[in-house]
């Protein structure tokens, strides 16, 4: 079957538009959550960016020069959503630790999820927020579970609703879930031995420990 070039044109335009949008914004992925302080660490770097890049700058004599610098930038965002890179403003994103690419800044999408935008693009420069994709319907959802806090040492050292519970008794209070199922649904099992969904709501105990 042959297709008319005119019939394929709208599809090509849609694909081109989608690629252009991705060129200006990069989603952040959660690396880990600090066990003790709950601080989230995010990776917002542009994929496939070289470790070192060339940066053109003007020296004190007004001469343009080229220097080799690390492509990775690091920033901390406070509880008010203000991000700083060694005292320099780095954007506005939820509180946490961030890694992003030089020439980009931190921000959020239309649903408040952290992303990085290319300098000159996005809300920081009067543009639009990146439209967050609709979340797929998942068969896994957070249940109504007790408050659980774990401070792993030689044991999991967990408390349930403020009362200490032995490791072997934890399944009496929480369901056991498979780590791969949690990851497939966008969650994580970084808070040993607990697993959380993508909104950091408790799902249950990581099966590999029980």
PDB file of C-alpha atoms in Angstrom:
ATOM      1  CA  UNK A   1       0.000   0.000   0.000  1.00  0.00           C
ATOM      2  CA  UNK A   2       1.335   3.437  -0.979  1.00  0.00           C
ATOM      3  CA  UNK A   3       0.817   6.589   1.063  1.00  0.00           C
ATOM      4  CA  UNK A   4       0.514  10.078  -0.293  1.00  0.00           C
ATOM      5  CA  UNK A   5       3.264  12.466   0.930  1.00  0.00           C
ATOM      6  CA  UNK A   6       0.508  14.919   1.857  1.00  0.00           C
ATOM      7  CA  UNK A   7      -1.172  12.308   4.030  1.00  0.00           C
ATOM      8  CA  UNK A   8       2.066  11.746   5.947  1.00  0.00           C
ATOM      9  CA  UNK A   9       2.764  15.459   6.420  1.00  0.00           C
ATOM     10  CA  UNK A  10       0.554  16.003   9.515  1.00  0.00           C
ATOM     11  CA  UNK A  11       2.190  13.023  11.254  1.00  0.00           C
ATOM     12  CA  UNK A  12       5.651  14.359  10.451  1.00  0.00           C
ATOM     13  CA  UNK A  13       4.670  17.746  11.860  1.00  0.00           C
ATOM     14  CA  UNK A  14       3.394  16.149  15.080  1.00  0.00           C
ATOM     15  CA  UNK A  15       6.589  14.116  15.534  1.00  0.00           C
ATOM     16  CA  UNK A  16       8.746  17.161  14.820  1.00  0.00           C
ATOM     17  CA  UNK A  17       6.811  19.202  17.392  1.00  0.00           C
ATOM     18  CA  UNK A  18       7.206  16.488  20.024  1.00  0.00           C
ATOM     19  CA  UNK A  19      10.961  16.269  19.446  1.00  0.00           C
ATOM     20  CA  UNK A  20      11.295  20.054  19.672  1.00  0.00           C
ATOM     21  CA  UNK A  21       9.450  20.099  22.988  1.00  0.00           C
ATOM     22  CA  UNK A  22      11.804  17.444  24.402  1.00  0.00           C
ATOM     23  CA  UNK A  23      14.822  19.480  23.239  1.00  0.00           C
ATOM     24  CA  UNK A  24      13.850  22.238  25.667  1.00  0.00           C
ATOM     25  CA  UNK A  25      12.921  20.228  28.772  1.00  0.00           C
ATOM     26  CA  UNK A  26      14.171  17.125  30.571  1.00  0.00           C
ATOM     27  CA  UNK A  27      12.229  15.197  33.210  1.00  0.00           C
ATOM     28  CA  UNK A  28      13.924  14.507  36.546  1.00  0.00           C
ATOM     29  CA  UNK A  29      14.281  10.991  37.939  1.00  0.00           C
ATOM     30  CA  UNK A  30      14.468  10.203  41.650  1.00  0.00           C
ATOM     31  CA  UNK A  31      17.872   8.759  42.573  1.00  0.00           C
ATOM     32  CA  UNK A  32      17.378   8.110  46.270  1.00  0.00           C
ATOM     33  CA  UNK A  33      15.800   9.330  49.500  1.00  0.00           C
ATOM     34  CA  UNK A  34      17.949   9.945  52.556  1.00  0.00           C
ATOM     35  CA  UNK A  35      16.975   7.382  55.219  1.00  0.00           C
ATOM     36  CA  UNK A  36      17.320   9.793  58.122  1.00  0.00           C
ATOM     37  CA  UNK A  37      16.342  13.201  56.801  1.00  0.00           C
ATOM     38  CA  UNK A  38      14.002  12.268  53.957  1.00  0.00           C
ATOM     39  CA  UNK A  39      15.944  14.504  51.535  1.00  0.00           C
ATOM     40  CA  UNK A  40      15.254  13.560  47.911  1.00  0.00           C
ATOM     41  CA  UNK A  41      18.079  13.473  45.364  1.00  0.00           C
ATOM     42  CA  UNK A  42      17.101  14.041  41.710  1.00  0.00           C
ATOM     43  CA  UNK A  43      18.859  13.551  38.373  1.00  0.00           C
ATOM     44  CA  UNK A  44      17.701  16.192  35.861  1.00  0.00           C
ATOM     45  CA  UNK A  45      20.624  15.939  33.431  1.00  0.00           C
ATOM     46  CA  UNK A  46      20.104  15.899  29.677  1.00  0.00           C
ATOM     47  CA  UNK A  47      20.671  12.315  28.460  1.00  0.00           C
ATOM     48  CA  UNK A  48      23.820  11.559  26.433  1.00  0.00           C
ATOM     49  CA  UNK A  49      25.517  14.841  27.375  1.00  0.00           C
ATOM     50  CA  UNK A  50      29.357  14.503  27.433  1.00  0.00           C
ATOM     51  CA  UNK A  51      30.988  14.590  30.875  1.00  0.00           C
ATOM     52  CA  UNK A  52      32.969  17.700  29.872  1.00  0.00           C
ATOM     53  CA  UNK A  53      31.864  20.425  27.489  1.00  0.00           C
ATOM     54  CA  UNK A  54      33.390  23.586  25.973  1.00  0.00           C
ATOM     55  CA  UNK A  55      32.221  26.882  27.444  1.00  0.00           C
ATOM     56  CA  UNK A  56      32.852  30.198  25.669  1.00  0.00           C
ATOM     57  CA  UNK A  57      33.401  33.150  28.021  1.00  0.00           C
ATOM     58  CA  UNK A  58      34.784  36.694  27.932  1.00  0.00           C
ATOM     59  CA  UNK A  59      37.808  37.432  30.123  1.00  0.00           C
ATOM     60  CA  UNK A  60      38.596  40.701  31.943  1.00  0.00           C
ATOM     61  CA  UNK A  61      40.318  42.094  28.857  1.00  0.00           C
ATOM     62  CA  UNK A  62      37.212  41.525  26.750  1.00  0.00           C
ATOM     63  CA  UNK A  63      38.703  38.603  24.860  1.00  0.00           C
ATOM     64  CA  UNK A  64      36.585  35.549  24.146  1.00  0.00           C
ATOM     65  CA  UNK A  65      38.080  32.325  25.429  1.00  0.00           C
ATOM     66  CA  UNK A  66      37.076  28.667  25.572  1.00  0.00           C
ATOM     67  CA  UNK A  67      37.324  26.531  28.692  1.00  0.00           C
ATOM     68  CA  UNK A  68      36.587  22.858  29.318  1.00  0.00           C
ATOM     69  CA  UNK A  69      34.115  22.449  32.191  1.00  0.00           C
ATOM     70  CA  UNK A  70      32.029  19.701  33.754  1.00  0.00           C
ATOM     71  CA  UNK A  71      28.592  19.447  32.157  1.00  0.00           C
ATOM     72  CA  UNK A  72      27.023  18.522  35.510  1.00  0.00           C
ATOM     73  CA  UNK A  73      25.773  21.236  37.837  1.00  0.00           C
ATOM     74  CA  UNK A  74      24.616  20.640  41.422  1.00  0.00           C
ATOM     75  CA  UNK A  75      21.984  22.605  43.325  1.00  0.00           C
ATOM     76  CA  UNK A  76      19.979  22.541  46.537  1.00  0.00           C
ATOM     77  CA  UNK A  77      16.334  23.644  46.617  1.00  0.00           C
ATOM     78  CA  UNK A  78      14.814  24.765  49.925  1.00  0.00           C
ATOM     79  CA  UNK A  79      11.303  24.216  51.286  1.00  0.00           C
ATOM     80  CA  UNK A  80      10.132  27.393  49.500  1.00  0.00           C
ATOM     81  CA  UNK A  81      11.203  25.931  46.164  1.00  0.00           C
ATOM     82  CA  UNK A  82      14.155  28.294  45.631  1.00  0.00           C
ATOM     83  CA  UNK A  83      17.200  26.542  44.154  1.00  0.00           C
ATOM     84  CA  UNK A  84      20.806  27.622  44.587  1.00  0.00           C
ATOM     85  CA  UNK A  85      24.054  26.501  42.943  1.00  0.00           C
ATOM     86  CA  UNK A  86      26.915  27.705  45.184  1.00  0.00           C
ATOM     87  CA  UNK A  87      24.938  30.878  45.925  1.00  0.00           C
ATOM     88  CA  UNK A  88      23.769  31.388  42.335  1.00  0.00           C
ATOM     89  CA  UNK A  89      20.056  31.159  41.524  1.00  0.00           C
ATOM     90  CA  UNK A  90      19.331  27.837  39.776  1.00  0.00           C
ATOM     91  CA  UNK A  91      15.547  27.916  39.387  1.00  0.00           C
ATOM     92  CA  UNK A  92      12.460  26.890  41.340  1.00  0.00           C
ATOM     93  CA  UNK A  93      11.721  23.250  42.164  1.00  0.00           C
ATOM     94  CA  UNK A  94      10.548  21.131  45.136  1.00  0.00           C
ATOM     95  CA  UNK A  95      12.946  20.892  48.069  1.00  0.00           C
ATOM     96  CA  UNK A  96      15.829  18.477  47.567  1.00  0.00           C
ATOM     97  CA  UNK A  97      19.245  17.890  46.012  1.00  0.00           C
ATOM     98  CA  UNK A  98      19.573  18.130  42.228  1.00  0.00           C
ATOM     99  CA  UNK A  99      21.995  17.313  39.412  1.00  0.00           C
ATOM    100  CA  UNK A 100      21.360  19.100  36.115  1.00  0.00           C
ATOM    101  CA  UNK A 101      23.154  20.110  32.922  1.00  0.00           C
ATOM    102  CA  UNK A 102      25.142  23.318  32.398  1.00  0.00           C
ATOM    103  CA  UNK A 103      23.073  25.806  30.402  1.00  0.00           C
ATOM    104  CA  UNK A 104      19.812  24.559  31.936  1.00  0.00           C
ATOM    105  CA  UNK A 105      17.821  25.494  35.045  1.00  0.00           C
ATOM    106  CA  UNK A 106      15.455  23.739  37.450  1.00  0.00           C
ATOM    107  CA  UNK A 107      11.675  24.071  37.350  1.00  0.00           C
ATOM    108  CA  UNK A 108       8.437  22.080  37.417  1.00  0.00           C
ATOM    109  CA  UNK A 109       5.928  20.789  34.887  1.00  0.00           C
ATOM    110  CA  UNK A 110       2.179  21.501  34.936  1.00  0.00           C
ATOM    111  CA  UNK A 111       1.693  18.904  37.696  1.00  0.00           C
ATOM    112  CA  UNK A 112       4.472  20.188  39.935  1.00  0.00           C
ATOM    113  CA  UNK A 113       6.957  17.434  39.081  1.00  0.00           C
ATOM    114  CA  UNK A 114      10.607  18.570  38.912  1.00  0.00           C
ATOM    115  CA  UNK A 115      12.095  19.057  35.443  1.00  0.00           C
ATOM    116  CA  UNK A 116      14.965  21.051  33.948  1.00  0.00           C
ATOM    117  CA  UNK A 117      14.506  23.634  31.204  1.00  0.00           C
ATOM    118  CA  UNK A 118      16.994  24.925  28.670  1.00  0.00           C
ATOM    119  CA  UNK A 119      18.101  28.502  29.374  1.00  0.00           C
ATOM    120  CA  UNK A 120      15.918  30.899  27.388  1.00  0.00           C
ATOM    121  CA  UNK A 121      12.974  28.492  27.404  1.00  0.00           C
ATOM    122  CA  UNK A 122      10.162  27.599  29.803  1.00  0.00           C
ATOM    123  CA  UNK A 123       8.478  29.564  32.624  1.00  0.00           C
ATOM    124  CA  UNK A 124      11.721  31.114  33.854  1.00  0.00           C
ATOM    125  CA  UNK A 125      11.874  33.111  30.611  1.00  0.00           C
ATOM    126  CA  UNK A 126       8.185  33.881  30.190  1.00  0.00           C
ATOM    127  CA  UNK A 127       7.371  30.612  28.429  1.00  0.00           C
ATOM    128  CA  UNK A 128       4.898  27.873  29.265  1.00  0.00           C
ATOM    129  CA  UNK A 129       5.298  25.075  31.772  1.00  0.00           C
ATOM    130  CA  UNK A 130       5.951  21.674  30.231  1.00  0.00           C
ATOM    131  CA  UNK A 131       2.688  19.740  29.994  1.00  0.00           C
ATOM    132  CA  UNK A 132       3.031  16.647  32.176  1.00  0.00           C
ATOM    133  CA  UNK A 133       1.865  13.472  30.408  1.00  0.00           C
ATOM    134  CA  UNK A 134      -1.216  11.733  31.730  1.00  0.00           C
ATOM    135  CA  UNK A 135      -0.311   9.067  34.251  1.00  0.00           C
ATOM    136  CA  UNK A 136      -1.091   5.512  33.150  1.00  0.00           C
ATOM    137  CA  UNK A 137      -3.717   3.700  35.143  1.00  0.00           C
ATOM    138  CA  UNK A 138      -1.911   1.368  37.520  1.00  0.00           C
ATOM    139  CA  UNK A 139      -3.217  -1.715  39.238  1.00  0.00           C
ATOM    140  CA  UNK A 140      -0.979  -0.867  42.169  1.00  0.00           C
ATOM    141  CA  UNK A 141      -2.112   1.906  44.485  1.00  0.00           C
ATOM    142  CA  UNK A 142      -1.274   2.949  48.005  1.00  0.00           C
ATOM    143  CA  UNK A 143      -3.540   1.438  50.621  1.00  0.00           C
ATOM    144  CA  UNK A 144      -4.584   2.854  53.958  1.00  0.00           C
ATOM    145  CA  UNK A 145      -1.544   1.790  55.972  1.00  0.00           C
ATOM    146  CA  UNK A 146      -0.178   2.680  59.412  1.00  0.00           C
ATOM    147  CA  UNK A 147       2.654   5.154  59.900  1.00  0.00           C
ATOM    148  CA  UNK A 148       5.921   3.249  59.649  1.00  0.00           C
ATOM    149  CA  UNK A 149       9.420   4.581  60.320  1.00  0.00           C
ATOM    150  CA  UNK A 150      12.528   2.435  59.857  1.00  0.00           C
ATOM    151  CA  UNK A 151      16.129   3.232  60.796  1.00  0.00           C
ATOM    152  CA  UNK A 152      18.070   0.232  59.421  1.00  0.00           C
ATOM    153  CA  UNK A 153      21.174  -0.788  61.351  1.00  0.00           C
ATOM    154  CA  UNK A 154      21.863  -4.462  62.112  1.00  0.00           C
ATOM    155  CA  UNK A 155      18.079  -4.891  61.888  1.00  0.00           C
ATOM    156  CA  UNK A 156      15.344  -2.867  60.185  1.00  0.00           C
ATOM    157  CA  UNK A 157      14.608  -1.116  63.503  1.00  0.00           C
ATOM    158  CA  UNK A 158      11.046  -0.139  62.526  1.00  0.00           C
ATOM    159  CA  UNK A 159       8.227   1.422  64.504  1.00  0.00           C
ATOM    160  CA  UNK A 160       4.547   1.171  63.566  1.00  0.00           C
ATOM    161  CA  UNK A 161       2.350   4.048  64.749  1.00  0.00           C
ATOM    162  CA  UNK A 162       5.085   4.979  67.212  1.00  0.00           C
ATOM    163  CA  UNK A 163       5.602   1.490  68.688  1.00  0.00           C
ATOM    164  CA  UNK A 164       8.711  -0.604  68.017  1.00  0.00           C
ATOM    165  CA  UNK A 165       8.060  -3.805  66.072  1.00  0.00           C
ATOM    166  CA  UNK A 166      10.365  -6.799  65.580  1.00  0.00           C
ATOM    167  CA  UNK A 167      11.465  -7.417  61.992  1.00  0.00           C
ATOM    168  CA  UNK A 168       9.651 -10.736  61.721  1.00  0.00           C
ATOM    169  CA  UNK A 169       6.377  -9.132  62.850  1.00  0.00           C
ATOM    170  CA  UNK A 170       6.318  -6.400  60.191  1.00  0.00           C
ATOM    171  CA  UNK A 171       4.262  -8.491  57.711  1.00  0.00           C
ATOM    172  CA  UNK A 172       1.459  -8.467  60.305  1.00  0.00           C
ATOM    173  CA  UNK A 173       1.078  -4.731  59.695  1.00  0.00           C
ATOM    174  CA  UNK A 174       2.109  -4.253  56.066  1.00  0.00           C
ATOM    175  CA  UNK A 175       1.536  -6.117  52.791  1.00  0.00           C
ATOM    176  CA  UNK A 176       4.527  -7.585  50.949  1.00  0.00           C
ATOM    177  CA  UNK A 177       5.140  -6.257  47.427  1.00  0.00           C
ATOM    178  CA  UNK A 178       7.518  -7.128  44.607  1.00  0.00           C
ATOM    179  CA  UNK A 179      10.188  -4.492  43.934  1.00  0.00           C
ATOM    180  CA  UNK A 180       9.935  -4.892  40.152  1.00  0.00           C
ATOM    181  CA  UNK A 181       6.158  -4.318  40.243  1.00  0.00           C
ATOM    182  CA  UNK A 182       6.719  -1.162  42.285  1.00  0.00           C
ATOM    183  CA  UNK A 183       9.343   0.130  39.835  1.00  0.00           C
ATOM    184  CA  UNK A 184       7.117  -0.665  36.848  1.00  0.00           C
ATOM    185  CA  UNK A 185       4.442   1.530  38.407  1.00  0.00           C
ATOM    186  CA  UNK A 186       6.913   4.420  38.884  1.00  0.00           C
ATOM    187  CA  UNK A 187       7.623   3.820  42.581  1.00  0.00           C
ATOM    188  CA  UNK A 188      10.776   2.787  44.422  1.00  0.00           C
ATOM    189  CA  UNK A 189      12.049   0.612  47.275  1.00  0.00           C
ATOM    190  CA  UNK A 190      14.949   2.829  48.346  1.00  0.00           C
ATOM    191  CA  UNK A 191      13.757   3.182  51.958  1.00  0.00           C
ATOM    192  CA  UNK A 192      14.779  -0.298  53.110  1.00  0.00           C
ATOM    193  CA  UNK A 193      12.711  -2.402  53.726  1.00  0.00           C
ATOM    194  CA  UNK A 194       9.806  -0.197  52.604  1.00  0.00           C
ATOM    195  CA  UNK A 195       8.453   0.443  49.114  1.00  0.00           C
ATOM    196  CA  UNK A 196       6.643   3.631  48.048  1.00  0.00           C
ATOM    197  CA  UNK A 197       4.635   4.683  45.020  1.00  0.00           C
ATOM    198  CA  UNK A 198       5.669   7.573  42.739  1.00  0.00           C
ATOM    199  CA  UNK A 199       4.036  10.062  45.139  1.00  0.00           C
ATOM    200  CA  UNK A 200       6.044   8.579  48.039  1.00  0.00           C
ATOM    201  CA  UNK A 201       2.984   6.970  49.641  1.00  0.00           C
ATOM    202  CA  UNK A 202       3.749   3.739  51.472  1.00  0.00           C
ATOM    203  CA  UNK A 203       2.902   0.544  49.563  1.00  0.00           C
ATOM    204  CA  UNK A 204       4.365  -2.175  51.766  1.00  0.00           C
ATOM    205  CA  UNK A 205       7.428  -4.326  52.462  1.00  0.00           C
ATOM    206  CA  UNK A 206      10.012  -5.293  49.863  1.00  0.00           C
ATOM    207  CA  UNK A 207       9.540  -9.039  49.249  1.00  0.00           C
ATOM    208  CA  UNK A 208      13.262  -9.726  48.903  1.00  0.00           C
ATOM    209  CA  UNK A 209      13.705  -9.092  52.644  1.00  0.00           C
ATOM    210  CA  UNK A 210      10.821 -11.321  53.811  1.00  0.00           C
TER     211      UNK A 210
END
